[in-house]
PDB file of C-alpha atoms in Angstrom:
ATOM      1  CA  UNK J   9       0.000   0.000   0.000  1.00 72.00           C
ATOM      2  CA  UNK J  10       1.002   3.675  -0.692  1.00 77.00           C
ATOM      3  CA  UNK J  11       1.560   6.327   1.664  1.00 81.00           C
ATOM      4  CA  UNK J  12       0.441   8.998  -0.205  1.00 84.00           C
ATOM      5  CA  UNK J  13      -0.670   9.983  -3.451  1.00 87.00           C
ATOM      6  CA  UNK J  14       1.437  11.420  -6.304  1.00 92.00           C
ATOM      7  CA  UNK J  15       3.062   8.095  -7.490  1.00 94.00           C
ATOM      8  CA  UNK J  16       3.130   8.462 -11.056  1.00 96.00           C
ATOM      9  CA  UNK J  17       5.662   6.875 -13.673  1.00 96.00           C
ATOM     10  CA  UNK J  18       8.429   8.866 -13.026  1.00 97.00           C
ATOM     11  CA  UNK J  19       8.475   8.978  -9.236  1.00 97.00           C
ATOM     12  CA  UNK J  20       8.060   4.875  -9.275  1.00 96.00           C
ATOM     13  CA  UNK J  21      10.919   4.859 -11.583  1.00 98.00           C
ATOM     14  CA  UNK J  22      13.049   6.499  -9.612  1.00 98.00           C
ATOM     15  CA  UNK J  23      12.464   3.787  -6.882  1.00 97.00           C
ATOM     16  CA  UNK J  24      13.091   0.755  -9.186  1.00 97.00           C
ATOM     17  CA  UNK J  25      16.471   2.148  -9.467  1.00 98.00           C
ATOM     18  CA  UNK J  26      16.785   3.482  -5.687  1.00 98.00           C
ATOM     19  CA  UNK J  27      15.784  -0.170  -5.437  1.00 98.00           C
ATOM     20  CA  UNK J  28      18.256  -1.986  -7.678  1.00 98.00           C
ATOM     21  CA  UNK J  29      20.889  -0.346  -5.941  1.00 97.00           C
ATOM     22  CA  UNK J  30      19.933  -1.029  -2.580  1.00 98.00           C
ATOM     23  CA  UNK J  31      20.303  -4.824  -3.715  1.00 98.00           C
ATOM     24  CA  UNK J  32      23.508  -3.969  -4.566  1.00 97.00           C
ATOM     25  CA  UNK J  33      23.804  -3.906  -8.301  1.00 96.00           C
ATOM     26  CA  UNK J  34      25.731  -1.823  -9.929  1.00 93.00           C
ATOM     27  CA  UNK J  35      24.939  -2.829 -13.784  1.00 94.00           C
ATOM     28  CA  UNK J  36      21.354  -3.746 -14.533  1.00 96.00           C
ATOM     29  CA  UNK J  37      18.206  -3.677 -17.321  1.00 96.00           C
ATOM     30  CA  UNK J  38      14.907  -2.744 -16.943  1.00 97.00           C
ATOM     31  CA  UNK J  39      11.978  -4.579 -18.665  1.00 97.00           C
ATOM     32  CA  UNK J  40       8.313  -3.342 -19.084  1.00 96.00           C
ATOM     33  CA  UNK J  41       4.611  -3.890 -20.335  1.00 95.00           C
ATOM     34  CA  UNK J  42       1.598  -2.036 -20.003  1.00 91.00           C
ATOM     35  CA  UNK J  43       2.107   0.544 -16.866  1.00 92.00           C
ATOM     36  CA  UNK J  44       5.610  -1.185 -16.758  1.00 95.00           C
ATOM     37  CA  UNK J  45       6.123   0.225 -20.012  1.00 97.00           C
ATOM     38  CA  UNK J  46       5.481   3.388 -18.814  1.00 97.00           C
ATOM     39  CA  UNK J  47       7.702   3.302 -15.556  1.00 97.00           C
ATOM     40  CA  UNK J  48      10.146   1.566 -17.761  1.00 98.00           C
ATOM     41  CA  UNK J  49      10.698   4.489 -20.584  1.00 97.00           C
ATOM     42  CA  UNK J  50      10.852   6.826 -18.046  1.00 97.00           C
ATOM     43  CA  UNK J  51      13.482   4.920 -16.306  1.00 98.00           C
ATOM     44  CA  UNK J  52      15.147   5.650 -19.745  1.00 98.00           C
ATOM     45  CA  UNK J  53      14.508   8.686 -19.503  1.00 98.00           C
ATOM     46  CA  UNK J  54      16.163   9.557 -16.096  1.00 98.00           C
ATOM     47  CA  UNK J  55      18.957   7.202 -17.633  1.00 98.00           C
ATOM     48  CA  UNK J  56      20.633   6.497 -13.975  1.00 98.00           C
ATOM     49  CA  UNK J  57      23.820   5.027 -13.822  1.00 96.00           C
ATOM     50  CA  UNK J  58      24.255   1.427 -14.000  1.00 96.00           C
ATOM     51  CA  UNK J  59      20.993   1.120 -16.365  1.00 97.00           C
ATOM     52  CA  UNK J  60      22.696  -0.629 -19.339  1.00 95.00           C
ATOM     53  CA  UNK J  61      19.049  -0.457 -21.620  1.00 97.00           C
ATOM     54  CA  UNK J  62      15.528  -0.939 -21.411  1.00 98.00           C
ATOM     55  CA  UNK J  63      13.002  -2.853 -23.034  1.00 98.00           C
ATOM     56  CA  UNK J  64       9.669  -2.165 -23.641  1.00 98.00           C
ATOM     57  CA  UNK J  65       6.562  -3.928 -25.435  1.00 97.00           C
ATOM     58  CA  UNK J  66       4.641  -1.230 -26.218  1.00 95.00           C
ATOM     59  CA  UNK J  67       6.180   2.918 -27.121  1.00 94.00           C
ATOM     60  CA  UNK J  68       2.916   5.212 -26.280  1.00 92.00           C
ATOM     61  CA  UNK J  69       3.776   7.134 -29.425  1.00 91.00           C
ATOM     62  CA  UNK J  70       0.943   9.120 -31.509  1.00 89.00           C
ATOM     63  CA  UNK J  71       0.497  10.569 -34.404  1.00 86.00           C
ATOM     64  CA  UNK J  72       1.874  14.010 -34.794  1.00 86.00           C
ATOM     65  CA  UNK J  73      -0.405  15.584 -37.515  1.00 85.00           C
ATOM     66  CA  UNK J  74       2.403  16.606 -39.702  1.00 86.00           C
ATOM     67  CA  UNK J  75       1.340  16.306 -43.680  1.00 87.00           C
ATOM     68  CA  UNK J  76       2.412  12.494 -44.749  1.00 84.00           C
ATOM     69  CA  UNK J  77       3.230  11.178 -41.170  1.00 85.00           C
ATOM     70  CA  UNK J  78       0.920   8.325 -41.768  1.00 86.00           C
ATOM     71  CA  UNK J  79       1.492   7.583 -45.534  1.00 84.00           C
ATOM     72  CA  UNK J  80       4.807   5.744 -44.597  1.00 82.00           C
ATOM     73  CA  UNK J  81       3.654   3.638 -42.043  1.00 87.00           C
ATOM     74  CA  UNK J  82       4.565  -0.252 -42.707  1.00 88.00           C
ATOM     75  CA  UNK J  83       0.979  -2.328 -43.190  1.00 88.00           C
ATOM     76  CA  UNK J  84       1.703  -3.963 -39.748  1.00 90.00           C
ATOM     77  CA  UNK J  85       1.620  -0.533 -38.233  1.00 90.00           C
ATOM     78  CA  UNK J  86      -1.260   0.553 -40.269  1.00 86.00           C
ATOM     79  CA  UNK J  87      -3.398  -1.927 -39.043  1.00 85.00           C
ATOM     80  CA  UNK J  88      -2.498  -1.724 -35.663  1.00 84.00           C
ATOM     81  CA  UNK J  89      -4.654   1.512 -36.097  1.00 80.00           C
ATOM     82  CA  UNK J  90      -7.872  -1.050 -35.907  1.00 77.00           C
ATOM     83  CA  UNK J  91      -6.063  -1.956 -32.365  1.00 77.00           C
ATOM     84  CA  UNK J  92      -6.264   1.376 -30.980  1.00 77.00           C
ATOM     85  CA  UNK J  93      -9.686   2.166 -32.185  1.00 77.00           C
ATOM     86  CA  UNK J  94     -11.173  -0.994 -30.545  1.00 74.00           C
ATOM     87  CA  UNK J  95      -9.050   0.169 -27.224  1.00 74.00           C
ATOM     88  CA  UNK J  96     -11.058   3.584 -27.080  1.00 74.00           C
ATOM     89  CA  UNK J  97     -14.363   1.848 -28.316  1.00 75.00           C
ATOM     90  CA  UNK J  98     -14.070  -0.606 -25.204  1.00 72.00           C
ATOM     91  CA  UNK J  99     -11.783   0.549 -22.546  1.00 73.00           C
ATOM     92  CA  UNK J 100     -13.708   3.255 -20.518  1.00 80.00           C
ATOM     93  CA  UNK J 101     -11.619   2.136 -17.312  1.00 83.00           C
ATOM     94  CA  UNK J 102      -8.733   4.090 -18.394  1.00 85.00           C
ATOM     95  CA  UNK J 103     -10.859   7.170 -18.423  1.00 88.00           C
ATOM     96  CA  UNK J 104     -12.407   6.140 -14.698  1.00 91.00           C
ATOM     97  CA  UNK J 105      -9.136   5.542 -13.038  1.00 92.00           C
ATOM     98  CA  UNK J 106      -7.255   9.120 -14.881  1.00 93.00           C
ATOM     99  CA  UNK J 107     -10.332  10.897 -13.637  1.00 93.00           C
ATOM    100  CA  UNK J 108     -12.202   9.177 -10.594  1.00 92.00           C
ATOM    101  CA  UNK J 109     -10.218   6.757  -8.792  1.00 92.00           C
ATOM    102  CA  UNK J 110     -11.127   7.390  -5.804  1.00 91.00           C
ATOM    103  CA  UNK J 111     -14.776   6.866  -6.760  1.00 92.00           C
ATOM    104  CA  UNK J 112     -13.879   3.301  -7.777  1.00 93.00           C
ATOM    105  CA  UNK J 113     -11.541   2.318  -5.072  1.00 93.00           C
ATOM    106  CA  UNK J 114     -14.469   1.984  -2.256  1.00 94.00           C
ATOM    107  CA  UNK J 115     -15.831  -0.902  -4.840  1.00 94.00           C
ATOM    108  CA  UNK J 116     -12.485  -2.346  -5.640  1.00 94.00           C
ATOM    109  CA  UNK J 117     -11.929  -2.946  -1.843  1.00 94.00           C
ATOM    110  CA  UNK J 118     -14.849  -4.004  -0.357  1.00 95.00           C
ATOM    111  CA  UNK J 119     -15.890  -6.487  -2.917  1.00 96.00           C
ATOM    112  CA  UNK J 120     -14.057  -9.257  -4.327  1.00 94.00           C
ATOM    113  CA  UNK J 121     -17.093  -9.586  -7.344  1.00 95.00           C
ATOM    114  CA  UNK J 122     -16.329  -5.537  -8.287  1.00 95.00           C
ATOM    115  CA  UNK J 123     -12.190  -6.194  -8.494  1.00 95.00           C
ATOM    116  CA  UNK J 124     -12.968  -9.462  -9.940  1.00 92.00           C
ATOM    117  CA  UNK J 125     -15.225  -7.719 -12.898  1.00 90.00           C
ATOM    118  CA  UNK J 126     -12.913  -4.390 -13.214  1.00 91.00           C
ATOM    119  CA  UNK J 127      -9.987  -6.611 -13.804  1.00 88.00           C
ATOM    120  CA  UNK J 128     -12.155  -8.746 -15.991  1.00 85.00           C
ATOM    121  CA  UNK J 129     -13.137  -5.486 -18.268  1.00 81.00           C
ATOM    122  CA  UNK J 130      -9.422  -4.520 -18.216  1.00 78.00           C
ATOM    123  CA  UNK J 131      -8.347  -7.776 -20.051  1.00 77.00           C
ATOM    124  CA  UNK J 132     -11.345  -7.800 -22.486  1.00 73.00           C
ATOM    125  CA  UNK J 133     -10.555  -4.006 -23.107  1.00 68.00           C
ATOM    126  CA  UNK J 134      -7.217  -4.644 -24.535  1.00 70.00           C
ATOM    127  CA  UNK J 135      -7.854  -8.115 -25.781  1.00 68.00           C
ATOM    128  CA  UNK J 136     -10.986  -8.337 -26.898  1.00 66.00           C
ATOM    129  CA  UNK J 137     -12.223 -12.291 -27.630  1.00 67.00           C
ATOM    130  CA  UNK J 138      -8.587 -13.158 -26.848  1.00 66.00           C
ATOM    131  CA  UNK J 139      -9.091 -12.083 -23.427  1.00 68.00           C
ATOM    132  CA  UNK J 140      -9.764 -16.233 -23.497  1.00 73.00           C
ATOM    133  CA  UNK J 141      -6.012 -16.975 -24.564  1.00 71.00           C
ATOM    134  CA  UNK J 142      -5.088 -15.702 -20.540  1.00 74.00           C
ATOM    135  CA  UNK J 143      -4.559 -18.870 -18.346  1.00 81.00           C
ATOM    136  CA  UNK J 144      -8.288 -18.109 -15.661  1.00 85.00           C
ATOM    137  CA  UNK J 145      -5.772 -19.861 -12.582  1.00 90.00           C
ATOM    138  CA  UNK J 146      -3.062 -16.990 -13.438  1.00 86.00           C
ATOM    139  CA  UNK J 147      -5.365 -13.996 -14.110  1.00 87.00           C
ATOM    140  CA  UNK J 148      -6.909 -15.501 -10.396  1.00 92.00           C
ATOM    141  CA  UNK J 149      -3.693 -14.963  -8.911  1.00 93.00           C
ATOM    142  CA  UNK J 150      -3.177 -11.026 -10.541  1.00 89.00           C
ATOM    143  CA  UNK J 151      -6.893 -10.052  -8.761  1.00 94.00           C
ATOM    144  CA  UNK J 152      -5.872 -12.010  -5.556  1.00 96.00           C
ATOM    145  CA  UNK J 153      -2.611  -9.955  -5.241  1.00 95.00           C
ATOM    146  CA  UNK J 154      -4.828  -6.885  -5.186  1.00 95.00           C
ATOM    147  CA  UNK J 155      -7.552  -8.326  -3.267  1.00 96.00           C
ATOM    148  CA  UNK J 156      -5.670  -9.778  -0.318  1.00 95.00           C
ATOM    149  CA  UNK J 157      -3.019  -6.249   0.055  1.00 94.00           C
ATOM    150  CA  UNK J 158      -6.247  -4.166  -0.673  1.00 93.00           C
ATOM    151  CA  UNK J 159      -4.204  -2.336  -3.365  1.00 93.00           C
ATOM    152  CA  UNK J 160      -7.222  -2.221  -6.212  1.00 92.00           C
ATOM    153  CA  UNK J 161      -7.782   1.283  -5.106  1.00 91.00           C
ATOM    154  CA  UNK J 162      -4.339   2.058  -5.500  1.00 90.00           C
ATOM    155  CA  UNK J 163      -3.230   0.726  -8.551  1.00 90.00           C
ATOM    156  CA  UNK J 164      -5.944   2.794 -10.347  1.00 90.00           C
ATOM    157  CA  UNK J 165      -4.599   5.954  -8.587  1.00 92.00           C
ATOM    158  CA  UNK J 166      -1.661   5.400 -10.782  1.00 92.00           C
ATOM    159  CA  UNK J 167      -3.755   6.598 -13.562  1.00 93.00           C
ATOM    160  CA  UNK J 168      -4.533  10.018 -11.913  1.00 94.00           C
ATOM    161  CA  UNK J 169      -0.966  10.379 -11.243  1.00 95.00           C
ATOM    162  CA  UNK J 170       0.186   9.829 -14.884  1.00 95.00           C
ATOM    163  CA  UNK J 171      -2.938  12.146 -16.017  1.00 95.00           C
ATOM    164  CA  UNK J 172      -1.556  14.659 -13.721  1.00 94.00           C
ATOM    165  CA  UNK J 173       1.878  14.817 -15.351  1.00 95.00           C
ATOM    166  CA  UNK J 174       1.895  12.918 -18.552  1.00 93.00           C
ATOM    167  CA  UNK J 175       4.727  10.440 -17.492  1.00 94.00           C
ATOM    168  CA  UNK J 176       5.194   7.708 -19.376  1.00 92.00           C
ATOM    169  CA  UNK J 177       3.518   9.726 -22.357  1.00 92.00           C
ATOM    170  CA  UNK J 178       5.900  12.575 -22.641  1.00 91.00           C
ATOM    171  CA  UNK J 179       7.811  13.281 -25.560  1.00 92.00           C
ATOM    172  CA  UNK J 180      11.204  13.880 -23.444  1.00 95.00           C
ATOM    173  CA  UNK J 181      14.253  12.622 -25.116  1.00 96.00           C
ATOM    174  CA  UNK J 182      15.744   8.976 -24.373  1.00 97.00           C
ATOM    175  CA  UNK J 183      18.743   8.405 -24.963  1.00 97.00           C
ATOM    176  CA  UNK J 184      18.965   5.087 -22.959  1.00 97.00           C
ATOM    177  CA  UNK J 185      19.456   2.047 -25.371  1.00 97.00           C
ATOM    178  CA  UNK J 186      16.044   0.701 -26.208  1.00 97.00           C
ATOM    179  CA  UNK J 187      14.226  -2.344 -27.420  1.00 98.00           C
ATOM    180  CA  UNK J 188      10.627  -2.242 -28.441  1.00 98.00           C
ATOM    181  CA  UNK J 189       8.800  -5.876 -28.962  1.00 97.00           C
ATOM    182  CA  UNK J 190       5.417  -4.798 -30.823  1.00 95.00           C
ATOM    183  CA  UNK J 191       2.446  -7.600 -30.684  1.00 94.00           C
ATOM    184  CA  UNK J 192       0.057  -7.810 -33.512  1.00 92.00           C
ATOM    185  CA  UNK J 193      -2.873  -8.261 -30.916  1.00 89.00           C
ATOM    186  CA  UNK J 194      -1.994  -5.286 -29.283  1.00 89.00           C
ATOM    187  CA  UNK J 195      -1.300  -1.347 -29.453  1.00 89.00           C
ATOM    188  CA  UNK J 196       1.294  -1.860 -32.503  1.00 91.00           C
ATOM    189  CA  UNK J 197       4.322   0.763 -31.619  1.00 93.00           C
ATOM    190  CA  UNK J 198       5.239   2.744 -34.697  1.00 93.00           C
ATOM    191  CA  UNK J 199       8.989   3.494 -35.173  1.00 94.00           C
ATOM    192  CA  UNK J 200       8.805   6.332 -37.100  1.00 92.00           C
ATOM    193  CA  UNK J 201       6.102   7.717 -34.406  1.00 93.00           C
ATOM    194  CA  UNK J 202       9.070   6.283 -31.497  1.00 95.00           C
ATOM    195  CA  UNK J 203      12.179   7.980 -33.029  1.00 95.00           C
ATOM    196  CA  UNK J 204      10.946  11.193 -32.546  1.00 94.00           C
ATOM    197  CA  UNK J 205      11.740  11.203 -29.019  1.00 96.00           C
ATOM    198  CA  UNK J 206      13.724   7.640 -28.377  1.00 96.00           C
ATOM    199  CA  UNK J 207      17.105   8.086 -29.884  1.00 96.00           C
ATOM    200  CA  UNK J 208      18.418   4.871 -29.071  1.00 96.00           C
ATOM    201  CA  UNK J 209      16.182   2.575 -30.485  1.00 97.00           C
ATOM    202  CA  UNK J 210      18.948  -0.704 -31.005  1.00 96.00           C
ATOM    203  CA  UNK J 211      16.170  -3.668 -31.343  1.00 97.00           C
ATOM    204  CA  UNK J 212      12.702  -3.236 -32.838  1.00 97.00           C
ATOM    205  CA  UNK J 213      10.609  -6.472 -33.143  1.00 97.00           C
ATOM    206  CA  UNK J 214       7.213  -7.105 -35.060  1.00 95.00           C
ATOM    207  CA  UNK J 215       6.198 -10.784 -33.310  1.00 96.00           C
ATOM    208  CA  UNK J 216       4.280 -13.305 -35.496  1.00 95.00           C
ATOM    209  CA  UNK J 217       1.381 -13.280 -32.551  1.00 93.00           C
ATOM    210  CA  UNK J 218       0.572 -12.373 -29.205  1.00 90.00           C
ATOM    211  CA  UNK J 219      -1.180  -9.621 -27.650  1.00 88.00           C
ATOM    212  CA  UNK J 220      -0.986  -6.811 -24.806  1.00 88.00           C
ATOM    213  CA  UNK J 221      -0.274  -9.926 -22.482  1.00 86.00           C
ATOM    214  CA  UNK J 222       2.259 -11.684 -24.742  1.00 91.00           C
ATOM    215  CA  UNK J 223       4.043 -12.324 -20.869  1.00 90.00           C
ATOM    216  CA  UNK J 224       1.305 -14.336 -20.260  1.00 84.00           C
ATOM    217  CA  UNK J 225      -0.266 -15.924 -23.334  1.00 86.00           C
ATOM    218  CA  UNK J 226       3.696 -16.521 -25.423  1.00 92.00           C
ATOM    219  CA  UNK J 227       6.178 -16.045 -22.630  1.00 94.00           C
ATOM    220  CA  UNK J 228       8.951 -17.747 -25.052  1.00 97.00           C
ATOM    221  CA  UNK J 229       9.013 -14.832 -27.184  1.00 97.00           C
ATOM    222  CA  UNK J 230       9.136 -12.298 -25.138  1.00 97.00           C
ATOM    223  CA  UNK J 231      12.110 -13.912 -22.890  1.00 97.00           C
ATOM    224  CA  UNK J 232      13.611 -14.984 -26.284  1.00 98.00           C
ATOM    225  CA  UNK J 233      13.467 -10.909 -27.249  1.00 98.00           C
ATOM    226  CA  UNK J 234      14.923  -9.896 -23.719  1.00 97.00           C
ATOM    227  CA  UNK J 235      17.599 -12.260 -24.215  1.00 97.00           C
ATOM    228  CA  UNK J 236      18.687 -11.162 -27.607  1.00 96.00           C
ATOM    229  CA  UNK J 237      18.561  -7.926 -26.414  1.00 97.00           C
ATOM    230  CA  UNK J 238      20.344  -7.556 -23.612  1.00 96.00           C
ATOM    231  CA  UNK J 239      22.752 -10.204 -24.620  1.00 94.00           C
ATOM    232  CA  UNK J 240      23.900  -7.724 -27.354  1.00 90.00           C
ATOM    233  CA  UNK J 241      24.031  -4.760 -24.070  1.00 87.00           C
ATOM    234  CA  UNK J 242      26.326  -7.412 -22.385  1.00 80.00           C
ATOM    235  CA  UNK J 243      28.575  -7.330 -25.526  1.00 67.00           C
ATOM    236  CA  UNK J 244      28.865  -3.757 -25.563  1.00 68.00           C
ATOM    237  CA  UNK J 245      29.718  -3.050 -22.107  1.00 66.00           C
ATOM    238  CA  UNK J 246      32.241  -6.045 -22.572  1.00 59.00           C
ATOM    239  CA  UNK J 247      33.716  -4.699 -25.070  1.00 52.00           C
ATOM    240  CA  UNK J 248      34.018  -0.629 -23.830  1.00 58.00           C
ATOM    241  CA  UNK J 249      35.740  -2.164 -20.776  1.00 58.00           C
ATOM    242  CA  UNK J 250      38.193  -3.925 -23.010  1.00 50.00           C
ATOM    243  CA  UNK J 251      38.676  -0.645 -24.758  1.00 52.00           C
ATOM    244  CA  UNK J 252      39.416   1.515 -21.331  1.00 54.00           C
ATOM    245  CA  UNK J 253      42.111  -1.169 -19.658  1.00 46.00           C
TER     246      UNK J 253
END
């Protein structure tokens, strides 16, 4: 549970690395979906030291409205358009939780049937009929974890925060070396949309399938993408401290 309020993207990412170093590491990589995609650019963002890169499954990017922006989009970034619009037709929780969280906390904490629906509309919102692809046992365990540390409340006062200050949805520049791992079943990251902010963008994956839950639903790929990633960050730093001895 929080202490106070105010706990938005930036702020947690400054713990995760308060964190990391606390645990004594001095060298380390930061991975993130969903909110942890947000916490996880800004991460990049603050670019602390010891954060060798970060990678994400999903760059909040958007169209800029310059003339032609959208004319040289690839078709699997084109019709990741259909994703987004089905996102806004169905997901009315994000607009709750940036707005009213408190509202919907009392209900998220006092009944186990209200956090077990919310979570329920969350998954359909970005899934859709996939939403059946989730193991039930797992998605059990992700309500249980807010029901039994009453956090339901909480975790949609991240929202608010983010609305607050745009973290996680700021154009700021990154220079932190970056890997983006874009589902077909989910928000599809553009590059060319990315780049304008993200200057270090080393990996960029379009997967064969999976969705805004790829952890869940095709775990292999997106450990076999972390790997490959941060296997080539291992090979860099390697190689710079061969270069300064």
């Amino acid at each position: 549970p929080l202490a106070g309020p105010g706990w938005d993207a930036t702020r947690t990412a400054a713990a995760w690395d308060t964190l990391m170093k606390r645990l004594g590491y001095e060298r380390y990589g930061a991975q993130g979906g969903d909110a942890g995609a947000l916490v996880t650019r800004e991460l990049g963002i603050l670019a602390p030291k010891g954060l060798s890169g970060i990678h994400l499954q999903q760059i909040f990017a958007f169209p800029s409205g310059a003339p032609g922006e959208m004319e040289a989009l690839s078709p699997f970034e084109q019709a990741g358009m259909a994703n987004l619009g089905n996102f806004q037709k169905y997901a009315g929780y994000a607009d709750i939780q940036s707005k009213r969280p408190g509202t919907l906390a009392f209900g998220l904490v006092d009944s186990p049937a209200a956090l077990l629906a919310w979570n329920a509309e969350l998954f359909y919102g970005f899934e859709g009929e996939n939403a059946a692809l989730v193991n039930r046992d797992r998605f059990l365990t992700h309500v249980s974890l807010y029901w039994f540390t009453s956090t339901g409340g909480q975790a949609a006062e991240s929202y608010f925060a983010n609305a607050q200050t745009g973290a996680g949805y700021r154009e700021l520049p990154n220079h932190t070396p970056t890997a983006v791992a874009s589902f077909p079943n989910d928000f599809r990251s553009v590059r060319k949309f990315a780049e304008r902010s993200n200057h270090r963008l080393i990996q960029w994956t379009e997967m064969p399938r999976g969705g805004h839950f790829a952890s869940e639903t095709d775990a292999l790929l997106v450990a076999d993408d972390i790997r490959r990633f941060f296997g080539r960050m291992a090979f860099v730093d390697e190689f710079s401290g061969r270069n300064k001895s």
